C-alpha cells in the first residue's frame, strides 16, 4: 500500500547538543585540528540522518549541513569567491572559507594572501535570512563574475549518506534565489549573471545524478516574494535550462509564505515537484491543486518549521483526508520549511513544566507528527488515535489555561490612548534641552551596550545559576566587572558610558525572565549565525512587569561616574521577534503588552536619574512581512509599540535606539516615525552604504553609523574610522553624527575591544579638530 512520504527539508545542523558550535570554536581558537572539526561535522550528519529515519521520515535531506552557512556554501560551490580572498582556483581551503565568513586578522609575516600583508581581510556582509533570525553571508559578485564548480560538497555528502545506508535528497539553494540574495559590487542586477551561473548548476546536478541522486531539493524561497516580470522570466530561463540537463528530478521548495501571483510561473516550470508552505499560507492549497499540473508531486508543508506549538492534528486530518483520497500518490508531507529554525528535540527539556511542555513540538517532534499524519491518511487513523487525541487534549487545556490569560493585562491595553505614544515636544526642541543638560562634544562617542562576556563572566553566571555561587557573591562579582568597565571607559575618553550588561545572559532572555508570560528552555538552541546560537524564549501567555528590571544596575553604574550612563533596554518588537510567540493571539497584541511593560521600566529609569535610555530594536526590519502589501500594517503597529514604550519621558531625557544587520531603505519612514533622539546602526561592513537610506530621506534626528565590525577580531586603525566618518558626513550634517561600533561587543575579547575603542575615540577627536 502507498504510504504518503514524509520529507524533512533540513534539520538543525549545529547538532543535538551544539556539538558543531564547540568544535568550530575550538578550531578557531587553535585548540583542535581541521581533522577533528571535520570528524565532528561528519558525526552530526550521521546522527541527523539516522535520527530522521527513526522518527519516521522517508525523504531525508543531505547537504542541509553546513560548517557555517548554506548560502556561503553555495557561493563557494559555484566559485563566487571575491578576489580579496586570494583564491588560487583550486580546492577551497577551510581557512579561506572561514575568512569569507568571519574575516581574518592581519599577521606580521606575509605568509599568505589572507593576512593581506598585515591588515587581514574583512568578512563578507551578513544579513538576515528572509524574516527569520538566521543570518546568511551575502554572496558578492563582480560585474564580470565567472562561475565554476569549486566544491563538490553536495556530491560528497550524498555519497557519505549512501555509504551509511541513506538514500538522500540533496538540498541546493536554487540559482535564482542564490543570485537574488547576493549583491553585485558595482550595484548592477545580480540576475544578469544567471546565464553564466546556470551551466554550473547543471554540471553539479549531473554529478549528483551520476552519484545516484534521483531527486534534488532546490530551495527557491524567493518565490514567495513580490517578483518583477524579469524575475519571473529568470525562473523560466533557469529551470528550462536545468530541465534540459541530465539532472535528477527537482523538488522546487518554496517557504515562508504563499506563492500568490507567482503561482502561474511556478506551475509552468518543468520541475517534478513543488513544496509549499501551508502553515503561513494554508489557504493556497485549493488553488495549487488546480493550477499545478497533475504529474507534479506536491509537498505539503503542514507542520510549522518556524514555531514550536504542537500541531492540532485532528482538524488538519479532516482537511487533508478528502484531498489525499482524490489525489492518490500525489503528495508528500513536510514541515513548512527547514527545521533549522526550531530547536532540536523537546525531549532534552527535562526541567520544563510538564503542562507547558505538552503544548510544544520541536524538530524531532515535527517529524513524529508528520509520521502520524501520514499513517492516518494512508493506513489507518484508528491506529494513531491516541497520539491525535493527546494533541487535542493538550491544546484544549492550553486554550482555557489561567496561566495564559490575565484580565489585568487586557484592561491596561484597553486604556492605551494616542497621547501615550507621542513625545511632549518635537525633536528640535528636545535636542536643545538635551544638549543643555548633557553638554556633549561634537561627534559624541558611545558603545551599543554590552562589553566582552569573558569566560570569567560566563563561569560566574553558570556557577550562580547552579547555586554554587551565592547571590551576594555573584552580585559583588558583577559590580566589580561594572566598576572596571566604567573606569576603563572614562580612561579612554568615551562620552556616553554603558554599564556593560555583564548581568545579562541574553538581551531578550534577561527581560523575559523578569516578565510574566515568558518561559525558558535549557537545551533548546537555534542557530543564529555560524557557531552562534540563541535560545528563544517561548511567549505563552499575557505579559506584564511585576517589578523594575534594570534600574539597579543603571543606577549603580551612574553612581560611579559623572559622565552620563545610558540605560539599556530591549525593545518590544525585538522581544517579540526573537521569541517563539503564542499563536492564539495577534502578534501586535503581544507586542503592545511588552511595550507597556517597557514603558513602566523607562519611567522608572528616568525617575532614578538616568538621562539617556537606549531601546534596542535590531529586529524591527526582520519582522517586515515579505510581501509589500502586508508591510504598512506591520510597520504601523511596530512603530506605535516603540513609541508606547519610549514616549512617556520628559523632553530632556534622550531616547536612543539601535538597529543592525538589515537593509533600512524600505523602512526608513517607519524608523523616522519612531522618533528616537539618536539611532545607532551597523554600517561598517557595507562601508557606509546603508546610510544612503538616511541621506536620501534627510533623516532629521541624530544618527551613529557603526565604524567598526564587531563580528571580526580585527582591530581597525583610527584612519580607517575617520575615513568612514568622513564618508558618513557626505549628505548628513556633522552635528547629527555620533560615533560608535556596529553593535554590542559581548562576543569580542577585551584585547580586541580596548584598542578598537581607543582608536574609535581618536577618530572622533580627529573629526572634531577638522571641524
Ligand atoms: N545592547 C545590545 C548589546 O550591546 C544590543 C545588541 C544587538 O543589537 N543585537 O549587546
Ligand atoms: Zn546590534
XYZ file of C-alpha atoms in Angstrom, residues 44 87 164 203 271 283 322 350 368 415 429 497 557 560 562 585 653 716:
18
model
C 26.478 15.265 13.336
C 41.574 32.025 -4.150
C 25.721 4.789 5.692
C 27.106 20.439 -14.044
C 10.161 20.536 -12.291
C -5.452 28.978 2.015
C -10.512 14.164 1.107
C 13.588 17.565 31.198
C 6.838 12.386 14.510
C -6.745 52.125 28.254
C 13.236 71.415 20.856
C 29.072 55.281 29.031
C 26.834 52.389 37.122
C 30.414 55.570 39.684
C 29.996 61.978 36.315
C -3.328 35.970 19.990
C 15.548 62.655 28.533
C 40.782 48.734 12.600
